[in-house]
Coordinates of C-alpha atoms and ligand atoms in Angstrom, one line a residue:
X208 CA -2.7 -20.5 9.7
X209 CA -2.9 -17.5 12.6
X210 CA -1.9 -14.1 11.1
X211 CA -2.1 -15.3 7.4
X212 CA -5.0 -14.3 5.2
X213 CA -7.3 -15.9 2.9
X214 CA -8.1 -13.4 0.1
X215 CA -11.4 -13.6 -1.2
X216 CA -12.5 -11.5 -4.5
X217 CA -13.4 -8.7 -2.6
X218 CA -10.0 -8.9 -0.4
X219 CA -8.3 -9.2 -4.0
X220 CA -10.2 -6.0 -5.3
X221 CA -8.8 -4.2 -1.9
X222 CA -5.1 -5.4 -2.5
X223 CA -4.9 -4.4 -6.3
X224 CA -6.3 -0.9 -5.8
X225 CA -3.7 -0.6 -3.1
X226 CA -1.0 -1.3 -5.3
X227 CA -2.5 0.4 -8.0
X228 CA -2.6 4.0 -5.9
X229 CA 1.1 2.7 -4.2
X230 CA 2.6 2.3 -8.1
X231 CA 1.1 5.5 -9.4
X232 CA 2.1 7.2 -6.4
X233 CA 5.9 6.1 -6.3
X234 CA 5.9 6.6 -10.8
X235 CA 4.5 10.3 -10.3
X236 CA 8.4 10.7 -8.4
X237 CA 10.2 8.5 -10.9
X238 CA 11.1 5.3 -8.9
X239 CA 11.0 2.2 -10.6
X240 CA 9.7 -1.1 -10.0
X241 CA 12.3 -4.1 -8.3
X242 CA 11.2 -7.3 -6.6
X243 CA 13.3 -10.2 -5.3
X244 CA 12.5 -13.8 -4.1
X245 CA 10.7 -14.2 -0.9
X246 CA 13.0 -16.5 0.8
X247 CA 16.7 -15.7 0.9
X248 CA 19.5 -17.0 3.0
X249 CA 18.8 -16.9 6.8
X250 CA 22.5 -15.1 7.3
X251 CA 21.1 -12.1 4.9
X252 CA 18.4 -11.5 8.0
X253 CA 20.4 -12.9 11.2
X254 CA 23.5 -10.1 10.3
X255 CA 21.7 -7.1 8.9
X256 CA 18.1 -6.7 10.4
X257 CA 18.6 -6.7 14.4
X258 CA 17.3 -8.7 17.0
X259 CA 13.7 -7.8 17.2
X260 CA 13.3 -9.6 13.4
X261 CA 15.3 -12.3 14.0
X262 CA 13.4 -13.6 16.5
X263 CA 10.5 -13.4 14.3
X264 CA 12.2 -14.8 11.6
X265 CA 10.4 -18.1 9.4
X266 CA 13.3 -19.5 9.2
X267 CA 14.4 -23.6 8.1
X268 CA 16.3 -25.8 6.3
X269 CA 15.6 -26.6 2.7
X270 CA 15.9 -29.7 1.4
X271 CA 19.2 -29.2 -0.1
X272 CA 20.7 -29.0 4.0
X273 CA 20.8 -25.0 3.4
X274 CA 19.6 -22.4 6.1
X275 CA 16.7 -19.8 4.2
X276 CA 14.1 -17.4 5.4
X277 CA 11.3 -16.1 4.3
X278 CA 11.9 -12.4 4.1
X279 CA 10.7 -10.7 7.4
X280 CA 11.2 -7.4 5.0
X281 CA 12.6 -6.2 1.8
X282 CA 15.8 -3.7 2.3
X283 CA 18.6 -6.3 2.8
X284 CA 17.8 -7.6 0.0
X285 CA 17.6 -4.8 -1.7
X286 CA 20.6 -3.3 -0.5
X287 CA 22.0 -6.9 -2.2
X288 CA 20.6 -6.5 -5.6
X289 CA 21.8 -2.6 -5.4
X290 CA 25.3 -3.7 -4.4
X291 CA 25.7 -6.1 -7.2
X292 CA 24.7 -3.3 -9.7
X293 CA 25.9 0.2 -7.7
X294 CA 29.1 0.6 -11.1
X295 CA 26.5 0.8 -13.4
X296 CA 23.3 2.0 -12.1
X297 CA 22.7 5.9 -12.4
X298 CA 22.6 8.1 -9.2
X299 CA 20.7 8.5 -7.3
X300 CA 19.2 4.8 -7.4
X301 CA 15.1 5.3 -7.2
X302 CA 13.3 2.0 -6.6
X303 CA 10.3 0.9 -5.4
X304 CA 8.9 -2.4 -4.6
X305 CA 5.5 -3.8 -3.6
X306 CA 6.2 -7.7 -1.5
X307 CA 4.6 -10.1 1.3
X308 CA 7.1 -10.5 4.3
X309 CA 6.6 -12.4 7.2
X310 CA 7.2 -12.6 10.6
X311 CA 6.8 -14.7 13.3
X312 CA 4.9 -12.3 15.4
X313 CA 1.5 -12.5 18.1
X314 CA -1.5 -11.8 15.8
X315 CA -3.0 -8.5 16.7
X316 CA -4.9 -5.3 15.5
X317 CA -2.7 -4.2 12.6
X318 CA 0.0 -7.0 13.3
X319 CA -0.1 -10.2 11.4
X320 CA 2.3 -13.3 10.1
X321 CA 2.2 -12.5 6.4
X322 CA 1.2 -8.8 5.0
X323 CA 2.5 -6.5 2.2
X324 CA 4.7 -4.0 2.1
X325 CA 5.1 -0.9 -0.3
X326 CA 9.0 0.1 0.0
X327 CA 10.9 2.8 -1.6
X328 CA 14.6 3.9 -1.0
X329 CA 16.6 5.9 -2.3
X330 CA 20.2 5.2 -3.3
X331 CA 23.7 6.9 -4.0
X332 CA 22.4 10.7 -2.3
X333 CA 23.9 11.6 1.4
X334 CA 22.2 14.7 1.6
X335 CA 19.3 15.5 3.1
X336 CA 17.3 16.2 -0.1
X337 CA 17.0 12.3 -0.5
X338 CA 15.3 11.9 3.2
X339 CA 12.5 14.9 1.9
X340 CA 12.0 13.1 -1.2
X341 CA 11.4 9.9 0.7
X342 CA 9.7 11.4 3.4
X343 CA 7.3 13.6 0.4
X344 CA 6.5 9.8 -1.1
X345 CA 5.2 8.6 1.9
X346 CA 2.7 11.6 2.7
X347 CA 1.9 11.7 -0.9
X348 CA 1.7 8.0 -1.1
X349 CA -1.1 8.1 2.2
X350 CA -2.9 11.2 0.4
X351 CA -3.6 9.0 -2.7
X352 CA -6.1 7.3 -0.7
X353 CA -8.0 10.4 0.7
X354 CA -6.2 10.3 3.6
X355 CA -5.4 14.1 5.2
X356 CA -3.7 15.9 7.6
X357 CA -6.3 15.3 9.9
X358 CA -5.9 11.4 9.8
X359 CA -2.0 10.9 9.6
X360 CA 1.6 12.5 10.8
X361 CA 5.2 11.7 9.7
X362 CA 7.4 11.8 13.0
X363 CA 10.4 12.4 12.3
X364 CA 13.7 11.9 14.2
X365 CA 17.0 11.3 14.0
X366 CA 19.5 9.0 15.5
X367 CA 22.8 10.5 14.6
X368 CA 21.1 13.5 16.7
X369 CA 20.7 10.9 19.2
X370 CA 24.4 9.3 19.5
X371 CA 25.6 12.8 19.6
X372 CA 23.4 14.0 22.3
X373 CA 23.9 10.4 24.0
X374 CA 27.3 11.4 23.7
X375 CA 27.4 14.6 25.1
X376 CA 25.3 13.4 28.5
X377 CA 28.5 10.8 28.7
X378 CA 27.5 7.7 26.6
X379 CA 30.1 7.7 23.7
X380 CA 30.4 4.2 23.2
X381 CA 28.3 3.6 19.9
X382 CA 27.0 -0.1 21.0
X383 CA 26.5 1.2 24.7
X384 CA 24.3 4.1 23.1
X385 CA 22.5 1.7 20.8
X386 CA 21.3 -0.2 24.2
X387 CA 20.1 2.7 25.4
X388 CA 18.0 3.7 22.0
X389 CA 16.6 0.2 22.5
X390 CA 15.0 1.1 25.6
X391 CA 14.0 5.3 24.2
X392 CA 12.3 2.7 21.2
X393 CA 10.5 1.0 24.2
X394 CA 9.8 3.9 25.9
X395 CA 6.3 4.6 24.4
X396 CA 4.3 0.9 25.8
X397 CA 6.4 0.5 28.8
X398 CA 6.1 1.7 32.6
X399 CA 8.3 4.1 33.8
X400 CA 9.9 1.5 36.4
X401 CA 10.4 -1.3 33.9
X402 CA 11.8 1.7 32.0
X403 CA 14.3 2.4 34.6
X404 CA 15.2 -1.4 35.1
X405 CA 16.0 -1.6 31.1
X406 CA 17.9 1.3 31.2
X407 CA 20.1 0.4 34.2
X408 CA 20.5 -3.1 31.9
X409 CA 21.3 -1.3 29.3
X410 CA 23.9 1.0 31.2
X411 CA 25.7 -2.2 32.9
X412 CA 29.1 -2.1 33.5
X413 CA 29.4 1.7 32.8
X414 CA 29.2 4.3 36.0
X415 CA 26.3 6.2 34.6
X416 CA 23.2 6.3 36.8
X417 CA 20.2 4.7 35.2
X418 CA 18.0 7.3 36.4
X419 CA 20.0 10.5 35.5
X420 CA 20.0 9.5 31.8
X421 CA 16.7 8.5 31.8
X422 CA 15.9 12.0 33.2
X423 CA 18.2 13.2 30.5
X424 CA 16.6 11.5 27.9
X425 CA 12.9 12.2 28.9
X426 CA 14.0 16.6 28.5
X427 CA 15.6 15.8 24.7
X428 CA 12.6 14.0 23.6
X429 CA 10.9 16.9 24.9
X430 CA 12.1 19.3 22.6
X431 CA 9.3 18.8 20.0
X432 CA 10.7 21.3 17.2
X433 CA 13.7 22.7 15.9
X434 CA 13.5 25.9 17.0
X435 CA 13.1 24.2 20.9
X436 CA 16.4 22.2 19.5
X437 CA 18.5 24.8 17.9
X438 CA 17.9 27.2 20.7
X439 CA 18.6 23.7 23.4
X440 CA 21.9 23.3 21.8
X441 CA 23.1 26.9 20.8
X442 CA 26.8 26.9 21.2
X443 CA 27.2 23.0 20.8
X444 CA 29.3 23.6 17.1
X445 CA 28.7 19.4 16.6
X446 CA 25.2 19.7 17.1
X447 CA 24.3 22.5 15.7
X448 CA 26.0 21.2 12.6
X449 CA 23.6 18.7 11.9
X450 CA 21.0 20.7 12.8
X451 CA 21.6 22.7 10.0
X452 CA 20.9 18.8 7.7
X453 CA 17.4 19.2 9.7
X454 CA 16.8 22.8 8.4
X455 CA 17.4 21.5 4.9
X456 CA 15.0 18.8 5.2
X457 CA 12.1 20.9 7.0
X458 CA 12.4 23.5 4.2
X459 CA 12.4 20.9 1.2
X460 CA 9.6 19.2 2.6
X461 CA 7.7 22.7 3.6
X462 CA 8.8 23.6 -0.6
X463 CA 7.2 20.3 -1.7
X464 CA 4.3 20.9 0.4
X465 CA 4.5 18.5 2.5
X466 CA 6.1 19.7 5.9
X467 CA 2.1 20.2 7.9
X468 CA 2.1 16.2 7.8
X469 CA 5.8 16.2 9.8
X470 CA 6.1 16.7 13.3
X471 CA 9.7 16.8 15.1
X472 CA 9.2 13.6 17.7
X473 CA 12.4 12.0 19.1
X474 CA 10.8 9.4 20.5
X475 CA 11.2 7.9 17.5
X476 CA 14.7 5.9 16.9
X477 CA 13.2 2.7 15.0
X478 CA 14.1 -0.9 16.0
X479 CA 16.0 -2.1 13.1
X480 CA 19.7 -2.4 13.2
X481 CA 20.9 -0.8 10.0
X482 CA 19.6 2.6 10.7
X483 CA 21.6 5.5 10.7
X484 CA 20.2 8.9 10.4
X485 CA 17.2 10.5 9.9
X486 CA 14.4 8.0 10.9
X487 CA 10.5 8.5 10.7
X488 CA 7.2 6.5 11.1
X489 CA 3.9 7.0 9.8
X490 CA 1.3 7.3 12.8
X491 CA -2.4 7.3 12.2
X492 CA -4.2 10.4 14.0
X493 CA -7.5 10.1 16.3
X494 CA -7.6 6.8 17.1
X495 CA -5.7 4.4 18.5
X496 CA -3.7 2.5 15.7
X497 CA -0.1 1.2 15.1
X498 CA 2.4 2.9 12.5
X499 CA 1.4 2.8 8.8
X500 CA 5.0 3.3 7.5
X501 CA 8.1 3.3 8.8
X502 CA 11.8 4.2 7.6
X503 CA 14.9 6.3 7.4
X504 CA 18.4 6.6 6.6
X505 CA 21.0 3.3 6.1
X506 CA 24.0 4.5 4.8
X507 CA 26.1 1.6 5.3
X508 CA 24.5 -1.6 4.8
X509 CA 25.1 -1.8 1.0
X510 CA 28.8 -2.0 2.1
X511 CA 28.2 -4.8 4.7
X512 CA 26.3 -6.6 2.2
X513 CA 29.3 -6.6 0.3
X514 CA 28.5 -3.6 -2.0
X515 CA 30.2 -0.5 -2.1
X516 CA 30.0 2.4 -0.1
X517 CA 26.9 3.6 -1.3
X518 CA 24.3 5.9 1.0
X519 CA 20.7 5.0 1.3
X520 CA 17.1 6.4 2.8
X521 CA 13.8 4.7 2.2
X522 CA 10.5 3.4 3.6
X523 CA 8.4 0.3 4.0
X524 CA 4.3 1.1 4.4
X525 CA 2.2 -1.6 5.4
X526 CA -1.3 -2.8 4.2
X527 CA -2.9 -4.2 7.3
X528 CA -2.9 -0.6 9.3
X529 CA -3.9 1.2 6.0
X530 CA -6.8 -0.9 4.9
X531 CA -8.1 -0.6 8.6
X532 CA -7.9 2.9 8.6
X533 CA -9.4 3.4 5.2
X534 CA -12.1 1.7 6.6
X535 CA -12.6 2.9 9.7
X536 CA -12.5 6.7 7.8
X537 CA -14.9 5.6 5.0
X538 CA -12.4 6.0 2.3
X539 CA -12.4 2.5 1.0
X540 CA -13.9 2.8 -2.4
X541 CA -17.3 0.6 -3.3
X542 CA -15.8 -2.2 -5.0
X543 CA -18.2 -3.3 -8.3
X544 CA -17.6 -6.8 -10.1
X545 CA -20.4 -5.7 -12.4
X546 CA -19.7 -6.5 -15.7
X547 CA -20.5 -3.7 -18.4
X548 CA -23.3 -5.7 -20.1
X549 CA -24.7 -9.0 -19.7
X550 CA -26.1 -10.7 -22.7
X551 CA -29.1 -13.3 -22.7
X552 CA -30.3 -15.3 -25.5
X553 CA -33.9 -16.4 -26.2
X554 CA -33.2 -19.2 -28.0
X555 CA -30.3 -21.7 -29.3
X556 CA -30.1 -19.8 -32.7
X557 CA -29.7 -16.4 -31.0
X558 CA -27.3 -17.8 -28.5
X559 CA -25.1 -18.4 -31.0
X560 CA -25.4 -14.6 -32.1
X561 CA -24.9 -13.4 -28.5
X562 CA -22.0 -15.5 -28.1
X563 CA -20.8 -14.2 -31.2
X564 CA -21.0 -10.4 -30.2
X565 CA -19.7 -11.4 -26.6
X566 CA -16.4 -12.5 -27.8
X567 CA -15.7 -9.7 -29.9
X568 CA -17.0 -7.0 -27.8
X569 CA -14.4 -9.0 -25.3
X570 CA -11.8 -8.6 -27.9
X571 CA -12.3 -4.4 -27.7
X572 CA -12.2 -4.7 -24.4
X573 CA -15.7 -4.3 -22.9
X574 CA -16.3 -6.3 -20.1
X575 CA -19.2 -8.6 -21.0
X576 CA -20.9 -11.2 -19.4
X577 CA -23.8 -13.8 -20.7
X578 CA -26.3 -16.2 -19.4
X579 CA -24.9 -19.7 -19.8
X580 CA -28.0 -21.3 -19.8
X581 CA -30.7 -19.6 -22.5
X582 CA -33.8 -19.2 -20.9
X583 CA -36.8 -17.6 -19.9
X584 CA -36.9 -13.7 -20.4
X585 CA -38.0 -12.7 -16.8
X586 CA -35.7 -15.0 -15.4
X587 CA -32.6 -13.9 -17.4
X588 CA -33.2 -10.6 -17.1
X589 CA -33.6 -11.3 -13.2
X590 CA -29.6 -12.6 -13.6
X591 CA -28.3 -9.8 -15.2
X592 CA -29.5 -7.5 -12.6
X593 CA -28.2 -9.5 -9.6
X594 CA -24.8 -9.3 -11.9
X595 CA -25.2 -5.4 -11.0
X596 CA -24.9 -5.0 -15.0
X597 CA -26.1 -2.0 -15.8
X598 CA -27.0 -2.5 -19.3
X599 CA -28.5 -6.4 -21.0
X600 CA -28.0 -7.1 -24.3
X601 CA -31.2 -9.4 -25.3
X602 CA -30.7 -11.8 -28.3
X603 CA -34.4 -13.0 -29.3
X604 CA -34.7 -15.1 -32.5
X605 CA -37.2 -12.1 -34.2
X606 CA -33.8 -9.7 -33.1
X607 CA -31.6 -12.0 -34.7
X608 CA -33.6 -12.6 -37.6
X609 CA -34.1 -8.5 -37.7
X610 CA -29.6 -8.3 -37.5
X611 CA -30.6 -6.0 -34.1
X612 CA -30.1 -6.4 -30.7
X613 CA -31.9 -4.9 -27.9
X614 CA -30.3 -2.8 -25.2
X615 CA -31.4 -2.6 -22.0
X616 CA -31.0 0.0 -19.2
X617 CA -31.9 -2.4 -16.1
X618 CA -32.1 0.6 -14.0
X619 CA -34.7 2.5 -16.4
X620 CA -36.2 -0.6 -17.6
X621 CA -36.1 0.5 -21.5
X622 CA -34.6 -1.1 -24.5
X623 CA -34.0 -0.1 -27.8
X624 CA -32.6 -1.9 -30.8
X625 CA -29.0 -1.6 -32.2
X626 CA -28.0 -3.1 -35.5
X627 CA -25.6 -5.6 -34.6
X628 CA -23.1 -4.9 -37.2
X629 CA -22.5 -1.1 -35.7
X630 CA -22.4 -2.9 -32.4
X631 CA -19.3 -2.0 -30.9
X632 CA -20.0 1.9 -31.3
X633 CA -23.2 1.5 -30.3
X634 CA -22.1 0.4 -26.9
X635 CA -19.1 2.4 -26.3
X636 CA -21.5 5.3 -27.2
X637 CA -24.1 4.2 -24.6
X638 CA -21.5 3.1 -21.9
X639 CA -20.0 7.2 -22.5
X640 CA -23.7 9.0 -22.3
X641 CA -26.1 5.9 -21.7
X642 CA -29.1 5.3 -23.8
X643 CA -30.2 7.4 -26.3
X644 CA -33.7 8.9 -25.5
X645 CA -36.3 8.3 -28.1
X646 CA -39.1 10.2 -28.8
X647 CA -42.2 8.4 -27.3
X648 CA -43.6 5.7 -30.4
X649 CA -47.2 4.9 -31.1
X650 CA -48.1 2.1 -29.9
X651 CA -49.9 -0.1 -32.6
X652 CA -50.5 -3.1 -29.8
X653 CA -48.4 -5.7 -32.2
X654 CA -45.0 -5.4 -30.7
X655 CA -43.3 -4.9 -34.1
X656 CA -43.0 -1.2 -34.2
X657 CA -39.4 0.0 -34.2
X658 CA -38.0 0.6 -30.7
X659 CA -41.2 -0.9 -29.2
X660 CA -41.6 -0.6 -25.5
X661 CA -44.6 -1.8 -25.3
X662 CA -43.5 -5.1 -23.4
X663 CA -46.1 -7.5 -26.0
X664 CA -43.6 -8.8 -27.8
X665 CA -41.5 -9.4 -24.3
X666 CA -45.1 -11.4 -22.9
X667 CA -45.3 -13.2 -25.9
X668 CA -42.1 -14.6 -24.8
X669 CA -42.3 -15.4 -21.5
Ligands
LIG723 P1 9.1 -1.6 9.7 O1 8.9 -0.4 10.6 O2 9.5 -2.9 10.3 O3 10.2 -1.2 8.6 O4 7.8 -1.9 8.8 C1 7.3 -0.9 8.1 C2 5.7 -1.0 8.1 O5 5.4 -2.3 7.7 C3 5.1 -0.8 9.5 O6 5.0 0.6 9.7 C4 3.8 -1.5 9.3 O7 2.9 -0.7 8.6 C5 4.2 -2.7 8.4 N1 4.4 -3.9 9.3 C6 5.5 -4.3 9.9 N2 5.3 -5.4 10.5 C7 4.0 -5.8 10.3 C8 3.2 -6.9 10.7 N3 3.7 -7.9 11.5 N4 1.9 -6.9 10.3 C9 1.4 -5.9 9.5 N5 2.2 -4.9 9.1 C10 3.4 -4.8 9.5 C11 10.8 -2.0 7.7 O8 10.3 -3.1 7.4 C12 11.9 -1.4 6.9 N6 12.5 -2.4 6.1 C13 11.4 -0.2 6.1 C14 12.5 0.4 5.3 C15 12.6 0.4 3.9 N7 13.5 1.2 5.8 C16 14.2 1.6 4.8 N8 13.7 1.1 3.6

């Protein structure tokens, strides 16, 4: 299937240590975990996400006649399951939720059919302080990986900014002005003339010239801080009103620590319908790459769900553009399947033994392997190392006989014996600090001295 992925074991690894930094990330600032079915009624999608998605919807009919989708993203239903709950869920709300969406997109770099999403949102706060603590989660959510300031920034704009300056240059009509923020969100991969023939599309019907707002436009997305947009709108009482919101944010998010990862960039307005405030993406730094994350303010879509009034900020970060990037910085971590020991037995009798200790040290939670077949010595020893085992536990009958079991360092080639009824210290002992270092034996040439290393009894074997 084009833009769907088969996960290998190595893919798996990838995707749980993902999640894992995702959840510890989003636990260190107190959100909890929410999930919801992957297919939902069509008419949850079609009203609430805007027309980019639908028309990347997977949508069809079940059998039982009705029209589903599979989710092309997480928040309306979220903003369902919030709704159904907002009388008795303590505010504010702070969720988080880890899903595959799809959508019926071209396959490309960073862009597929099916990928996973981390989300969080915030419900039930208006202010500002909600948007930094959103905005903090995704920088520190990017960090876990190793990622730095060097490699990603948050830009952050603002679309109730942009209705009021839309409005100020003569576009007051709200759906008129959302038009036009359709073609600012195209702005970025288009030409300036098929810029100017969306915008005079966009502007159809009105008597503003195309051109002129474009113009407009192009000097507001220019101002690239909020000192350039304080000092740009001094005297505008509206304006400078919410300007004061952005002041909060920037100073909670410079308080957290945060603020060198944001960047004022009004180029940003965000695609999705439900949007209502401050916005922001995710954008990888110094190389070409698509946004990481994406989100932003939605403070009425709980209530067109159905729900109550009920403000609301969050995120969604993807894992196709982050694993790339990880990779492409050298930040993905080694991935090991090697088990902690890998036990081999010499004969039936001792297999028994090994199979004995394997289950039990199992039970404690060590992760053991062992040779299905007994065999051997050089060969079994050969398939422990290719396990990447660092340590072999070898079960001959004179061990067994003996109540020991030998433990060996494949890296340092040397063994020693352990009594197998202190086993399970013995190992957690040499998994902490490795093992022990004995004081060189005489060799008496017979292969039965204690902690032997001279290989005759191993020959003898083979
Ligand atoms: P979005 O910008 O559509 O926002 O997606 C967020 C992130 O999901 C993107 O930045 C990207 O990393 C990833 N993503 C999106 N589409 C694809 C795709 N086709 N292939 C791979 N990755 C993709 C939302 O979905 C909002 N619901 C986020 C949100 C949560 N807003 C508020 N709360």
């Amino acid at each position: 299937m084009p833009g769907f992925r088969d996960f290998y074991p190595e893919d798996c690894a990838i995707r749980n240590y993902t999640f894992a930094a995702w959840r510890e990330a989003a636990r260190r600032f107190g959100f909890s975990e929410w999930d919801a079915p992957a297919l939902e009624p069509l008419e949850l999608f079609t009203e609430k996400s805007g027309e980019e998605i639908v028309s990347q919807l997977f949508n069809f009919e079940d059998k039982g006649g009705r029209k589903v989708s599979l989710r092309p993203e997480m928040t309306p239903s979220l903003a369902r399951l919030i709704g159904a709950r907002a009388g008795t869920l303590r505010r504010p709300v702070k969720w988080f939720g880890i899903g595959e969406n799809y959508r019926y997109e071209k396959q490309q770099k960073g862009r597929l059919r099916a990928f996973y999403q981390f989300n969080a949102d915030i419900f039930g706060e208006p202010g500002p302080s909600a948007d930094a603590e959103v905005i903090a989660l995704t920088v520190e959510a990017l960090r876990a990986f190793g990622l730095q300031q060097k490699d990603f920034k948050i830009r952050l704009s603002d679309r109730t900014l942009w209705f009021l300056f839309l409005a100020s240059v003569g576009l007051e009509d709200e759906a008129l002005a959302t038009k036009a923020l359709g073609v600012v969100d195209k702005l970025e991969r288009v030409s300036p003339e098929d810029a100017l023939d969306m915008m005079k599309k966009a502007l159809e019907g009105t008597s503003l010239d195309a051109g002129t707002l474009l113009a407009q436009v192009r000097a507001f997305i220019a101002l690239d801080s909020l000192e350039a947009l304080k000092k740009h709108f001094a005297g505008n009482a509206v304006i400078e009103s919410r300007l004061a919101d952005w002041t909060t944010l920037l100073e909670t998010l410079g308080a957290l620590g945060v603020a060198d990862f944001v960047a004022v960039d009004l180029l940003i307005v965000r695609g999705l319908a439900y949007y209502t405030g401050f916005v922001f993406e995710a954008f990888q730094l110094g190389s070409e790459g698509r946004a990481l994350a994406g989100g932003g303010r939605y403070d009425k879509l709980v209530k067109k769900l159905g729900g109550p009034d009920m403000p609301a900020v969050g995120f969604g970060m993807g894992d196709v553009t982050l694993r790339n990037l990880l990779e492409e910085r050298g930040l993905m971590p080694e991935i090991s399947f090697a088990p902690d020991f890998y036990a081999l037995a010499l004969s039936e009798d001792a297999r028994r033994a090994a199979l004995e200790d394997v289950g039990n040290l199992r039970r404690i939670g060590m992760r053991v392997e062992y040779a299905f077949k007994t065999g051997k010595f050089g060969k079994l020893i050969q398939a422990a190392e290719q396990t990447g085992a660092r340590y072999a536990l070898i079960y001959g009958p004179d061990e067994v006989a003996a109540g020991v079991v030998k433990v060996r360092d494949t890296r340092e080639r040397r063994e020693i014996a352990f009594p197998r009824a202190q086993l399970a210290a013995a190992l957690a002992d040499v998994l902490d600090n490795g093992l022990p270092v004995v004081e060189e034996p005489v060799c008496h040439g017979d292969g039965h001295c204690e902690h032997c290393t001279c290989g005759k009894k191993d020959a003898e074997q083979k």
